[in-house]
Short mmCIF file of C-alpha atoms (C1' of nucleotides) in Angstrom, two decimals:
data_model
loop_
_atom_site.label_atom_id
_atom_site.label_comp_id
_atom_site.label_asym_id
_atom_site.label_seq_id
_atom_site.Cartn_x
_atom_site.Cartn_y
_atom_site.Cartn_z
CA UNK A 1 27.50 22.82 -22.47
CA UNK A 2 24.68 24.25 -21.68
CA UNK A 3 24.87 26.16 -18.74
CA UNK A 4 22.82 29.63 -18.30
CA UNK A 5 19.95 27.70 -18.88
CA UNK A 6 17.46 29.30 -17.03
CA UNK A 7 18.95 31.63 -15.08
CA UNK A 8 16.28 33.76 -15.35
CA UNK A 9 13.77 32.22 -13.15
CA UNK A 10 15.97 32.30 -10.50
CA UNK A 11 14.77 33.43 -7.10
CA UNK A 12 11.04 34.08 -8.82
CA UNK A 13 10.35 30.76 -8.02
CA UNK A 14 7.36 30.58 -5.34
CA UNK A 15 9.32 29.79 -2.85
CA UNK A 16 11.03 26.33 -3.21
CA UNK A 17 9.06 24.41 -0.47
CA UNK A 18 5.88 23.93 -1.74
CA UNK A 19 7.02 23.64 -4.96
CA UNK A 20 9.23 20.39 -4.43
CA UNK A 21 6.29 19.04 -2.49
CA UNK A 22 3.83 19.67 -5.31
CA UNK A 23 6.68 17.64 -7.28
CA UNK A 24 6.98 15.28 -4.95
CA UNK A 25 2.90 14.49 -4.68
CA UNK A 26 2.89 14.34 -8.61
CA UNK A 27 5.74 12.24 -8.95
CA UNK A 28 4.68 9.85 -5.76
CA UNK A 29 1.07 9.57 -7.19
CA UNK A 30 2.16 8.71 -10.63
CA UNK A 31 4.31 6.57 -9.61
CA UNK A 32 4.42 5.26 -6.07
CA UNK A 33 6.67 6.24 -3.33
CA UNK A 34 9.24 3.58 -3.60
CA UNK A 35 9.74 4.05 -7.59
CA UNK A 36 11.09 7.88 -7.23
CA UNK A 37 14.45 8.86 -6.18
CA UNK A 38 15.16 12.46 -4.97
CA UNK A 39 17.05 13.56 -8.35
CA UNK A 40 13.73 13.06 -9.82
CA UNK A 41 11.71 15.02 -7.36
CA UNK A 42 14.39 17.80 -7.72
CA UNK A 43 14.55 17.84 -11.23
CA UNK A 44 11.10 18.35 -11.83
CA UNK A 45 11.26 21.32 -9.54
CA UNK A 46 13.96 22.56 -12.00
CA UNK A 47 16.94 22.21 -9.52
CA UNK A 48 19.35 19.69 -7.76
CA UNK A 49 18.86 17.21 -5.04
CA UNK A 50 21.81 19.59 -3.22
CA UNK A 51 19.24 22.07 -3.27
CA UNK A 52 16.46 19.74 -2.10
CA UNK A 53 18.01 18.65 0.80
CA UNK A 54 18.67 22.65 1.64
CA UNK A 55 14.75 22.51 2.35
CA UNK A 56 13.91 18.95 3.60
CA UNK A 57 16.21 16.99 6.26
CA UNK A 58 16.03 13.42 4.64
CA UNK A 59 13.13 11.51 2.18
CA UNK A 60 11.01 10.98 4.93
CA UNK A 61 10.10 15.15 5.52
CA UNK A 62 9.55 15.64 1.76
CA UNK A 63 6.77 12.97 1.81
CA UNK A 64 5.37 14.43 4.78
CA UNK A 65 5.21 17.58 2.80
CA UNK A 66 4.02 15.93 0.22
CA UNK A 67 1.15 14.47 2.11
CA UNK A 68 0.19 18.00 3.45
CA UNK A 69 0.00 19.16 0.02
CA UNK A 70 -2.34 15.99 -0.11
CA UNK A 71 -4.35 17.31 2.30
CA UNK A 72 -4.70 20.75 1.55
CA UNK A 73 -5.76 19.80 -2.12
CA UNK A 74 -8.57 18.02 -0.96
CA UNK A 75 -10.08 20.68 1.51
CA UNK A 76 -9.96 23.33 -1.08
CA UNK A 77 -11.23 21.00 -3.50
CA UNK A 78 -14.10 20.04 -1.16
CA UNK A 79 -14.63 23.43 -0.15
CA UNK A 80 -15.46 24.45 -4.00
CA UNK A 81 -17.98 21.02 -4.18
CA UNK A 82 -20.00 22.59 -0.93
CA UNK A 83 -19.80 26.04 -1.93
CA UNK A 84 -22.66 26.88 -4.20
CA UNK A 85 -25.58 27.52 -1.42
CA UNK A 86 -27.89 24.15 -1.82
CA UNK A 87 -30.14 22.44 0.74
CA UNK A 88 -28.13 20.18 3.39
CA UNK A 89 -29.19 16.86 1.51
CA UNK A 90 -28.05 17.88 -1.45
CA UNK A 91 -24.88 19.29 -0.18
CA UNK A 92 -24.23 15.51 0.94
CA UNK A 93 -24.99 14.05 -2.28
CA UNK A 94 -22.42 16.62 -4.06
CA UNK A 95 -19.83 15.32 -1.45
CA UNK A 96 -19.92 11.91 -1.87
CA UNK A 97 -19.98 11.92 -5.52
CA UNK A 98 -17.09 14.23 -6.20
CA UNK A 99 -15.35 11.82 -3.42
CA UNK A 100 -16.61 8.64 -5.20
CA UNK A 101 -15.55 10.14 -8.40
CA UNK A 102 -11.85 11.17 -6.82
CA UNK A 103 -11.99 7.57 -5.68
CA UNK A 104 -12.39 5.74 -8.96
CA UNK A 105 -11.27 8.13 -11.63
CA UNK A 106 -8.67 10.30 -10.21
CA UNK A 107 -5.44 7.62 -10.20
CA UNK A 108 -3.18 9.97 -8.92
CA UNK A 109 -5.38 9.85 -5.25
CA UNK A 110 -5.43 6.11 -5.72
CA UNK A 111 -2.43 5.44 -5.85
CA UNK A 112 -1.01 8.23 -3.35
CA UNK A 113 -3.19 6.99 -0.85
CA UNK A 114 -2.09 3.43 -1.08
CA UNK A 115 1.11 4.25 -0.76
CA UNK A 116 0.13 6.28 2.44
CA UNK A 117 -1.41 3.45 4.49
CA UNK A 118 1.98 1.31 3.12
CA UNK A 119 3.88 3.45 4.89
CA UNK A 120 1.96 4.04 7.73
CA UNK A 121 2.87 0.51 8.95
CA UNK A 122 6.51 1.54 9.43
CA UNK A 123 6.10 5.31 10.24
CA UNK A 124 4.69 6.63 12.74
CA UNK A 125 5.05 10.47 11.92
CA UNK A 126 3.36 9.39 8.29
CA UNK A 127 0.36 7.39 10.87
CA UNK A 128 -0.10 10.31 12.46
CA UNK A 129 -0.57 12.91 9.99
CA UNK A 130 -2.94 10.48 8.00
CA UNK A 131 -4.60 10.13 11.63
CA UNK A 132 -5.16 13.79 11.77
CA UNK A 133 -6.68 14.43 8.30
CA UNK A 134 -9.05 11.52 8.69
CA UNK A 135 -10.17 12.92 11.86
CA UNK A 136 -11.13 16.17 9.88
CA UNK A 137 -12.66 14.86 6.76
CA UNK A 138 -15.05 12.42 9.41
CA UNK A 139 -15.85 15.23 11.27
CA UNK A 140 -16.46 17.16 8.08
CA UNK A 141 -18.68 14.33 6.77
CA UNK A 142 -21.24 14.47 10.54
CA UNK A 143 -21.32 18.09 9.95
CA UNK A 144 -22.84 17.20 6.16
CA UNK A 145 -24.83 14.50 7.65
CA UNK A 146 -26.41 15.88 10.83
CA UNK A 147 -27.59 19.06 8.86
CA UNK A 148 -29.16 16.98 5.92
CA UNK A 149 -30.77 14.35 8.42
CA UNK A 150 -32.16 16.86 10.42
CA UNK A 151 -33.60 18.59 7.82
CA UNK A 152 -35.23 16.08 7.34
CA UNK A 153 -35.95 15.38 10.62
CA UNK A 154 -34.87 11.87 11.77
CA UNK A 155 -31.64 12.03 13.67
CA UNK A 156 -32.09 9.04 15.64
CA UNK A 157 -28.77 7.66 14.09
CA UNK A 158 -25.69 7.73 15.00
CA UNK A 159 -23.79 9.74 12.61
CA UNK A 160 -19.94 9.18 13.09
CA UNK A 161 -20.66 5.18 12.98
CA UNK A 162 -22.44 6.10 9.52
CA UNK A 163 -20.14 7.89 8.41
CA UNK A 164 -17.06 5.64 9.48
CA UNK A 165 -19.10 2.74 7.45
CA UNK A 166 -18.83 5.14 4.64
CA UNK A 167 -15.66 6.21 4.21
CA UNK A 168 -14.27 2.88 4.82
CA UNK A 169 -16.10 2.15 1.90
CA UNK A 170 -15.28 4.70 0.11
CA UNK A 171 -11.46 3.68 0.95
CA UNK A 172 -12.42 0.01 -0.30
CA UNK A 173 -13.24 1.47 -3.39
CA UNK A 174 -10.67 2.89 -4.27
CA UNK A 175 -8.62 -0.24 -3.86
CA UNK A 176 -11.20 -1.75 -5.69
CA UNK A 177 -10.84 0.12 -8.67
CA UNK A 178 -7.69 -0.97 -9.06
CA UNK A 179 -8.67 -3.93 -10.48
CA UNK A 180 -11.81 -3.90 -11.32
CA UNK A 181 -11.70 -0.78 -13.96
CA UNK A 182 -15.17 -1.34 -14.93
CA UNK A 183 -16.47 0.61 -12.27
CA UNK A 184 -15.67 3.81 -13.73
CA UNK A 185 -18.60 3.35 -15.87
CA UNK A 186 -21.29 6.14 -15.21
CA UNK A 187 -23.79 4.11 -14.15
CA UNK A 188 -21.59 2.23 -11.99
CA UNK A 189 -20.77 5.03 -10.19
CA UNK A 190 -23.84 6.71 -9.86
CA UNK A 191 -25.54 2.93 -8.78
CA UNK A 192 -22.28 3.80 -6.11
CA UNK A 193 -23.04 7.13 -4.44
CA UNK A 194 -26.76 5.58 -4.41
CA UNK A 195 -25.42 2.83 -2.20
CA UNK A 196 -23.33 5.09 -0.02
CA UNK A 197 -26.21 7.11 0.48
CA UNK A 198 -28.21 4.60 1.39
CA UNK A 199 -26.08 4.15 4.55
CA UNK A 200 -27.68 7.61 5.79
CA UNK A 201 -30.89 6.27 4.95
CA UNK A 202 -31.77 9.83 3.83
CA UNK A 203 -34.78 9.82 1.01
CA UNK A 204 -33.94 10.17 -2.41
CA UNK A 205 -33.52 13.63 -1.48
CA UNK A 206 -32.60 16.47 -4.51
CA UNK A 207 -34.07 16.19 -8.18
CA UNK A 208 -36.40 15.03 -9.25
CA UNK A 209 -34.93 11.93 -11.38
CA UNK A 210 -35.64 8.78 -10.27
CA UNK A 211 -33.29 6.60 -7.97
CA UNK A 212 -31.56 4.19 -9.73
CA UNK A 213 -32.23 1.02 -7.76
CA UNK A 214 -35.34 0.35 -5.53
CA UNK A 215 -32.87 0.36 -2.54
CA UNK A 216 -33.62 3.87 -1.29
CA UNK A 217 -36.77 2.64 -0.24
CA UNK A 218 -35.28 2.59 3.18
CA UNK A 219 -35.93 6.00 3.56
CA UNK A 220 -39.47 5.47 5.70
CA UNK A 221 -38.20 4.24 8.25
CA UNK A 222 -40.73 4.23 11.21
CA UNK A 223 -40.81 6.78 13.44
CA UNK A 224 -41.28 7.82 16.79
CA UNK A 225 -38.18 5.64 17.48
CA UNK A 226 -35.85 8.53 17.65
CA UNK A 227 -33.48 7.89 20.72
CA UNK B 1 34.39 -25.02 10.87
CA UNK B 2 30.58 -25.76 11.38
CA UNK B 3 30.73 -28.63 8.52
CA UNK B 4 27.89 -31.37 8.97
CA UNK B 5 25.69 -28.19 10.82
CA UNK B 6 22.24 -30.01 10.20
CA UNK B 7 22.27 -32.64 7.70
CA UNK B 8 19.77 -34.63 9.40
CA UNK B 9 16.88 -32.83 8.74
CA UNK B 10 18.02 -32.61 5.21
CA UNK B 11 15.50 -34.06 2.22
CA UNK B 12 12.76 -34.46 4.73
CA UNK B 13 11.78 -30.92 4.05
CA UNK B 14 8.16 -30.72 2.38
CA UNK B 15 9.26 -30.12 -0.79
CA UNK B 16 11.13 -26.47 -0.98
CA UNK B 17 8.97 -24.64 -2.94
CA UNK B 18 5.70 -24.01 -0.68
CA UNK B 19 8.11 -23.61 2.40
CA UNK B 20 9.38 -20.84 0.63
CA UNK B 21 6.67 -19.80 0.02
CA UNK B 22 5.21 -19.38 3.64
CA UNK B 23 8.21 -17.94 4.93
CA UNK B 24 7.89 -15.36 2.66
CA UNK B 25 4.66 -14.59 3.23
CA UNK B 26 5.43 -14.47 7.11
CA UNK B 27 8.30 -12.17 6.31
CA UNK B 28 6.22 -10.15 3.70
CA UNK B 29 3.04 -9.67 5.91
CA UNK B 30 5.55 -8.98 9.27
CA UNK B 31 7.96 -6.30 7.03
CA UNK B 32 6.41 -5.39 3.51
CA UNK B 33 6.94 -6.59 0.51
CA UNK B 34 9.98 -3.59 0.36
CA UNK B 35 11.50 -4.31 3.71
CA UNK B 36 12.25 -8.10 2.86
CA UNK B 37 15.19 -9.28 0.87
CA UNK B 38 15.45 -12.64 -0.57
CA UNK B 39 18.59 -13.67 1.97
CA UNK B 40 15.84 -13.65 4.93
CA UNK B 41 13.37 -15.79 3.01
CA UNK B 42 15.87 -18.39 2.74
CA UNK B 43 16.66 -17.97 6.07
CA UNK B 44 13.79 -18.44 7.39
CA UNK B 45 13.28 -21.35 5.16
CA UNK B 46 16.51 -23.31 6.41
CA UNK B 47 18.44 -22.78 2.99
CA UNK B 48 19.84 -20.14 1.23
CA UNK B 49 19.09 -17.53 -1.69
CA UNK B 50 20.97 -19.87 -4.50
CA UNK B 51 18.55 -22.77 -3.81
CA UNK B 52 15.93 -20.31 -3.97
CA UNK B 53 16.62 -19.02 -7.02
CA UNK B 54 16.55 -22.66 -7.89
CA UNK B 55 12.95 -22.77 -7.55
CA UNK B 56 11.85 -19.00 -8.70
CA UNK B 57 12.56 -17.82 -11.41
CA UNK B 58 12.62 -14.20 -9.64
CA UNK B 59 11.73 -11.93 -6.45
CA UNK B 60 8.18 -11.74 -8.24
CA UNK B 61 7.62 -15.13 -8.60
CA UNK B 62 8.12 -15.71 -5.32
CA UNK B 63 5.85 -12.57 -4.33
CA UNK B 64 3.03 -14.53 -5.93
CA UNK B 65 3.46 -18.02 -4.69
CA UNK B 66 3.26 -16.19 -1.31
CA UNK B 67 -0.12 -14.79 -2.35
CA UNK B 68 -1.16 -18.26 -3.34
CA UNK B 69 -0.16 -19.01 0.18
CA UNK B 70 -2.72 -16.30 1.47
CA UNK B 71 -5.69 -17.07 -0.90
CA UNK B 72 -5.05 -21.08 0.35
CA UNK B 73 -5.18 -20.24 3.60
CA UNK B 74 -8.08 -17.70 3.49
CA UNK B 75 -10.17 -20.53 2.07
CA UNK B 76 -9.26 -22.98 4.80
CA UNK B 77 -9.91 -20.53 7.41
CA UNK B 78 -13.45 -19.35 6.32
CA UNK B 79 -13.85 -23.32 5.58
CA UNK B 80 -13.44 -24.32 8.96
CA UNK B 81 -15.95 -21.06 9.94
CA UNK B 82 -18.83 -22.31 8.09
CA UNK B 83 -18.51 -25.72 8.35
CA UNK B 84 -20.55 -26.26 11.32
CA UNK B 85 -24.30 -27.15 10.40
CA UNK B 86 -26.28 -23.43 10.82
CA UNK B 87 -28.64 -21.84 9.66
CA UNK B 88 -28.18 -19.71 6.21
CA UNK B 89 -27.95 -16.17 8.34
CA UNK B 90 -26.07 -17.38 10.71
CA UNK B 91 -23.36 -18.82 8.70
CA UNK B 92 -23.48 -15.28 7.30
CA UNK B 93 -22.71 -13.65 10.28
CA UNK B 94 -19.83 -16.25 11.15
CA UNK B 95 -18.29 -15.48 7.85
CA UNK B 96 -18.68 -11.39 8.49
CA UNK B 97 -17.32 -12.08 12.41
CA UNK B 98 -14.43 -13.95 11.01
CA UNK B 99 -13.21 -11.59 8.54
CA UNK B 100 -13.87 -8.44 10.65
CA UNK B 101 -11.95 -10.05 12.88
CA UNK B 102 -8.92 -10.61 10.20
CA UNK B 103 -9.09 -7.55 9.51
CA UNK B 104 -8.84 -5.49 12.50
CA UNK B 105 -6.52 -7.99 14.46
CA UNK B 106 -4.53 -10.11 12.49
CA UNK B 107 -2.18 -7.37 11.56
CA UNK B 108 -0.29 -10.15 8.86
CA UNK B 109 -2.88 -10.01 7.09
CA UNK B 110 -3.71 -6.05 7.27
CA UNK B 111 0.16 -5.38 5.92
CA UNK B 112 0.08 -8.34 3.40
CA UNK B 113 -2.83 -7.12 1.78
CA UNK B 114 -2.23 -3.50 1.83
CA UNK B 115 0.89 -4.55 0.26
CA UNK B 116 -0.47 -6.60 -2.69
CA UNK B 117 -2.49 -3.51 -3.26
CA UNK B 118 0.31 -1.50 -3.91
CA UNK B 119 1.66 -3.93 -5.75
CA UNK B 120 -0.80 -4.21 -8.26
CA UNK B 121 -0.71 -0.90 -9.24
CA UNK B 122 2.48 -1.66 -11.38
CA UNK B 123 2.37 -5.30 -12.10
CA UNK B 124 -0.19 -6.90 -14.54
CA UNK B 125 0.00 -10.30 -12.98
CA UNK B 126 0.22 -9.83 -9.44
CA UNK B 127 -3.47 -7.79 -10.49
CA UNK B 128 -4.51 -10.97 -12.10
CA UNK B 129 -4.08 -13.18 -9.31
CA UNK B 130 -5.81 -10.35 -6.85
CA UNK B 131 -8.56 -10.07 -9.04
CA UNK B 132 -9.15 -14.20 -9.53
CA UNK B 133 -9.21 -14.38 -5.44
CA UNK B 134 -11.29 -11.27 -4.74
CA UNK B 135 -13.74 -12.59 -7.63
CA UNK B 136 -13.82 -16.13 -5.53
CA UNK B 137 -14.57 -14.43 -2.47
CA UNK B 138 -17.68 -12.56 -4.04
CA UNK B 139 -18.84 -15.10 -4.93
CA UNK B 140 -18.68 -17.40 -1.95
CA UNK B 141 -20.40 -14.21 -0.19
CA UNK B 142 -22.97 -14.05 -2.50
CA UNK B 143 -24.01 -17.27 -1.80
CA UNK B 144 -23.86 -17.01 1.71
CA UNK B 145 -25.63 -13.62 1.36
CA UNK B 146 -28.88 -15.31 -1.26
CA UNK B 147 -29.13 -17.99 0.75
CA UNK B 148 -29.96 -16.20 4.01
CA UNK B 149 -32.07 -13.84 2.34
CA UNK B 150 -34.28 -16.71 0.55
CA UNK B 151 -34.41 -18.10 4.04
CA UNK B 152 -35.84 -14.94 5.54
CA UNK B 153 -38.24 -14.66 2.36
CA UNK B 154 -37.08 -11.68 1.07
CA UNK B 155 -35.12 -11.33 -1.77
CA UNK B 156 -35.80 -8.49 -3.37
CA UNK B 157 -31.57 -6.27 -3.32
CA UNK B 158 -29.04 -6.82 -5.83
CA UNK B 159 -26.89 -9.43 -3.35
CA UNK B 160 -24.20 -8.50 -6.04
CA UNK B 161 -24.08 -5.19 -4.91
CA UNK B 162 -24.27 -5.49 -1.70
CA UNK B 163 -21.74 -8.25 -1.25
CA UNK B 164 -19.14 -5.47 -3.26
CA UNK B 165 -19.95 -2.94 -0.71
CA UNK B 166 -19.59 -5.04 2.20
CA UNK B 167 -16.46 -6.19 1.19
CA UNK B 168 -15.21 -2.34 0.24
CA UNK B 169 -16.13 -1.59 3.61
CA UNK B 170 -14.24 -4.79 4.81
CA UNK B 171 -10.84 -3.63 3.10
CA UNK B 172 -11.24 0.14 4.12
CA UNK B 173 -11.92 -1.35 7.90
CA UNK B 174 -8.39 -2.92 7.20
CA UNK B 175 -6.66 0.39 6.89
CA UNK B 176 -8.72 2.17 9.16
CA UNK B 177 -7.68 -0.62 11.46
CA UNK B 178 -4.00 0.92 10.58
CA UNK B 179 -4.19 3.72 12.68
CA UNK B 180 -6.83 3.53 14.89
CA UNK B 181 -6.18 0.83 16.64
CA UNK B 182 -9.39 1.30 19.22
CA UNK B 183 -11.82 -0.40 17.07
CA UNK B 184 -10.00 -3.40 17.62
CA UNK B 185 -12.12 -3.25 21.20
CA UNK B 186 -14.75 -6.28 21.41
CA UNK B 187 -18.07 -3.98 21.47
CA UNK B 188 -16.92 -1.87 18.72
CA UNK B 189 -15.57 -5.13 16.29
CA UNK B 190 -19.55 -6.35 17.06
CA UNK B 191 -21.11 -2.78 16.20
CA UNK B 192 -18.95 -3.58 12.94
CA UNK B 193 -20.01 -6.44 11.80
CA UNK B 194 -23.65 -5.13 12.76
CA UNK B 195 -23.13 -2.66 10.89
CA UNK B 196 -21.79 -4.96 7.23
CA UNK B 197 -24.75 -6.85 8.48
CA UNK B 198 -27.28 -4.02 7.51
CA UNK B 199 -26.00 -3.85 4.50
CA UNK B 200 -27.70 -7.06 3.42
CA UNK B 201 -31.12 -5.54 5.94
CA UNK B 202 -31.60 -9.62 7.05
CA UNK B 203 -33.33 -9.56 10.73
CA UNK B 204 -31.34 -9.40 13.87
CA UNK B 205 -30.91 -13.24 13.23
CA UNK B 206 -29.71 -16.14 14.72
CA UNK B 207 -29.03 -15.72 18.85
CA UNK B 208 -31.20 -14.25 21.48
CA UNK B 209 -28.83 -11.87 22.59
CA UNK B 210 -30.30 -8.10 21.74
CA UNK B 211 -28.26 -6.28 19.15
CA UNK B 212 -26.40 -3.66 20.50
CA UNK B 213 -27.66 -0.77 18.32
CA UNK B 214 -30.94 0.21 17.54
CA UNK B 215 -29.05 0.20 13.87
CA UNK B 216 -30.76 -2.99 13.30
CA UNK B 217 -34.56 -1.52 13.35
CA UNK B 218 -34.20 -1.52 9.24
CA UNK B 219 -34.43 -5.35 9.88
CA UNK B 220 -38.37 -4.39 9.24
CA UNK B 221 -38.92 -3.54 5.99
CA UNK B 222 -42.02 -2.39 4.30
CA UNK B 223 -43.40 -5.58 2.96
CA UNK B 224 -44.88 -6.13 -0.96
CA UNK B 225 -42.26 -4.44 -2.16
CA UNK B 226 -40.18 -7.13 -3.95
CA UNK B 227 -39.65 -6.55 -7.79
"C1'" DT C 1 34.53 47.01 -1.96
"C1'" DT C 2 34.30 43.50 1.03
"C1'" DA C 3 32.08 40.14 3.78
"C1'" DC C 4 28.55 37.13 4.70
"C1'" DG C 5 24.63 34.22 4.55
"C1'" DG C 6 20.92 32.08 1.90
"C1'" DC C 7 20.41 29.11 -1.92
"C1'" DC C 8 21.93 25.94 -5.30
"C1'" DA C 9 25.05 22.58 -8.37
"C1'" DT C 10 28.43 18.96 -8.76
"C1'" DA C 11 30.80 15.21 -7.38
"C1'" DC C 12 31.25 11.81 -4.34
"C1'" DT C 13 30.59 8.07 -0.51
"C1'" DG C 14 28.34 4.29 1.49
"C1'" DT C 15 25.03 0.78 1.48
"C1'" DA C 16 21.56 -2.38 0.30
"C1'" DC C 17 20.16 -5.87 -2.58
"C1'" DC C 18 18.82 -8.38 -6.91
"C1'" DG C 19 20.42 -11.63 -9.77
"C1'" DT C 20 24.25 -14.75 -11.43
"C1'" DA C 21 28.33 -17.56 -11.67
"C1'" DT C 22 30.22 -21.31 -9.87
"C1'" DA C 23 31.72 -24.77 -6.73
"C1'" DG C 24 30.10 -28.40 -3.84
"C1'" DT C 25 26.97 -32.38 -2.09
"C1'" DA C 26 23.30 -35.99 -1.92
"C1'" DT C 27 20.87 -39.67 -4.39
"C1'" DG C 28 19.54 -42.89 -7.70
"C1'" DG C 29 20.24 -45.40 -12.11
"C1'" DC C 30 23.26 -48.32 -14.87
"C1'" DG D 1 32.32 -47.83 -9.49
"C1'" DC D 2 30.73 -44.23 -12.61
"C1'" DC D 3 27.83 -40.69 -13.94
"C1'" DA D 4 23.56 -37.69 -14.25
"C1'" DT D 5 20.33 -35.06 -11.92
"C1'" DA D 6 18.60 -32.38 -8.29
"C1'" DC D 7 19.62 -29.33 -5.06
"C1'" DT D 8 22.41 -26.11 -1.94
"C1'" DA D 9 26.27 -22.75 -0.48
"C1'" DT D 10 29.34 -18.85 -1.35
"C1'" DA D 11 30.98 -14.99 -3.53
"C1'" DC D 12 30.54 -11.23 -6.38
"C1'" DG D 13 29.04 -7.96 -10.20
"C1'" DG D 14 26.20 -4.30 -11.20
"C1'" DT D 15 23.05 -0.92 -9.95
"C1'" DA D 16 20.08 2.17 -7.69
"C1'" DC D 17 19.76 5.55 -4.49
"C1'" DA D 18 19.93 8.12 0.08
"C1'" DG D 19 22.70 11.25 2.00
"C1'" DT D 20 27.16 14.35 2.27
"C1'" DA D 21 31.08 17.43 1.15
"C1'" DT D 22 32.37 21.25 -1.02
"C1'" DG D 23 32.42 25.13 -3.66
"C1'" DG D 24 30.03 28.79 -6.55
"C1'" DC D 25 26.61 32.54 -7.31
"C1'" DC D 26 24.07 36.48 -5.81
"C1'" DG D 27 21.73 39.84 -3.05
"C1'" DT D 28 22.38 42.67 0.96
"C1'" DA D 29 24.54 45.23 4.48
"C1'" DA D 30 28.51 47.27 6.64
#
DNA sequence: TTACGGCCATACTGTACCGTATAGTATGGC
DNA sequence: GCCATACTATACGGTACAGTATGGCCGTAA
């Protein structure tokens, strides 16, 4: 039958590992983590489950791999969002559209996620780890927001309850465009971010191009009531 | 052996099929969806899995009666919240108290939930039912939400919107509530809902009792600006 | 050349569980 | 007294899948 198949990318392969938990995310996110079996993950690595469980101890490791690979994904991708030098403000708008946008468009985060906070309920390692990058991207998030409010010079706020409204939110939404697909639409999401912004209660901030609804307004705030 | 085991309280069963129901939901929201089989639900229903199969047609039939089950009760529950004569924003904040309260400490209904979400990402009709209930819920918000605002004289935000980010905010709380478990403390559960309040920017409201973040300050908004 | 250890494939075991087949029991109509 | 209908209990087939047992290949070092 067919055997010598691909013998040739043997041992060139980058190192096994994080290539069955790249698998493993793809699969999982396309298809949720109780609809794939470990033949599949292995297969689409191009070997066996023998070979799989060589590298992982049971199911449970590979999805905590899986979720790291989660995890890393979105820093870098972040990262690449923040990088190009901008003002603070803007920075913060960048983030929370490419997030809002990861949130309703990208499926594969959708789903993945979901299927995270399933099995948190009945796993603590998998609570943990979740625990851990949350803690990060919120303390990513003040970072973002304490530099763009104090450029503009209110920080009488407190940023980490902002920014826990938001990314529940945020989280919401992404349930929420489960089943309500019409939210994808453009405006929707822009009308979104506007709304998530508006938790800051930043100005309009950025361009020049007007807000989309008169709900930014919020943005004089009086002062002199800075804490 | 055990013959004649409990035919007394035979026939005066309320009718099978919503029994079945509720135990499943009970098992469902205590185990997930995936940690249930259909032997326990008629267990926990008195019978046994023939006679349910006598009434579903299948494991997903079932699945939604139990949701049926959930959206019933739901409307009961808020029912009984904002039955008492108030005043518009009070009732509002009643209805937010309640369900911030559902979902941070009733942990049925966090796993239920979270489990019908995951559902619905690969069944059409278990989307369908989600969708009818979460549309019923905006809508009873939105009410709530216009009617406090016309009391207050100002109604000049998209209640629409805001009612859709409240309640995205509501089901992220849910899974936030998932792993960390110290908002579930009194004075952070009311910096919550003070918090979904602002969304709507009503007035402290109601009670005499100071709000317990200067949060609420938005409460005065630049007048003459309604559309 | 041999020996060995890292890596992988194949074949298999054990288990959980959905759905069904079928036998049995209560109740009411005729 | 007979039968139909509604409902329940038991047993089992079929399947999906996690995890294991075992042996082969290949590079490296003695």
């Amino acid at each position: 039958m067919d055997i010598m198949k691909k013998t040739a990318s043997r041992a060139s392969a980058p190192h096994m590992p994080p290539l069955l938990a790249q698998s493993a995310f793809e699969l999982f996110a396309d298809n949720g983590f109780a609809n794939v079996n470990l033949d599949q993950v292995a297969g689409r690595a191009g070997v066996t489950k023998g070979s799989l469980y060589w590298h992982f101890k049971n199911k449970k490791e590979l999805i905590l791999a899986a979720c790291q690979h989660y995890y890393r994904q979105w820093h870098t991708d972040v990262q690449a969002v923040t990088a190009p030098p901008t003002d603070p403000p803007e920075r913060l708008r960048r983030t929370i559209t490419f997030s809002v946008d990861s949130c309703i468009i990208d499926q594969r985060n959708r789903l993945f996620t979901t299927g995270i906070f399933m099995l948190m309920q009945e796993d603590g390692d998998v609570r943990a780890s979740w625990t851990r990058f949350y803690g990060s991207v919120r303390e990513f998030y003040v970072g973002l927001v304490t530099a763009a409010q104090s450029a503009e010079a209110v920080s009488h706020r407190d940023a980490r309850r902002d920014v826990d409204l938001m990314l529940e939110a945020m989280e919401g939404l992404k349930l929420r465009a489960g089943f309500e697909p019409h939210i994808a639409k453009p405006s929707e999401r822009q009308a979104i971010v506007e709304g998530l912004l508006g938790i800051f209660q930043l100005g309009t901030s950025g361009r020049g191009d007007s807000p989309r609804r008169p709900r930014t307004v919020r943005g004089t705030v009086p002062a002199g009531k800075q804490r």
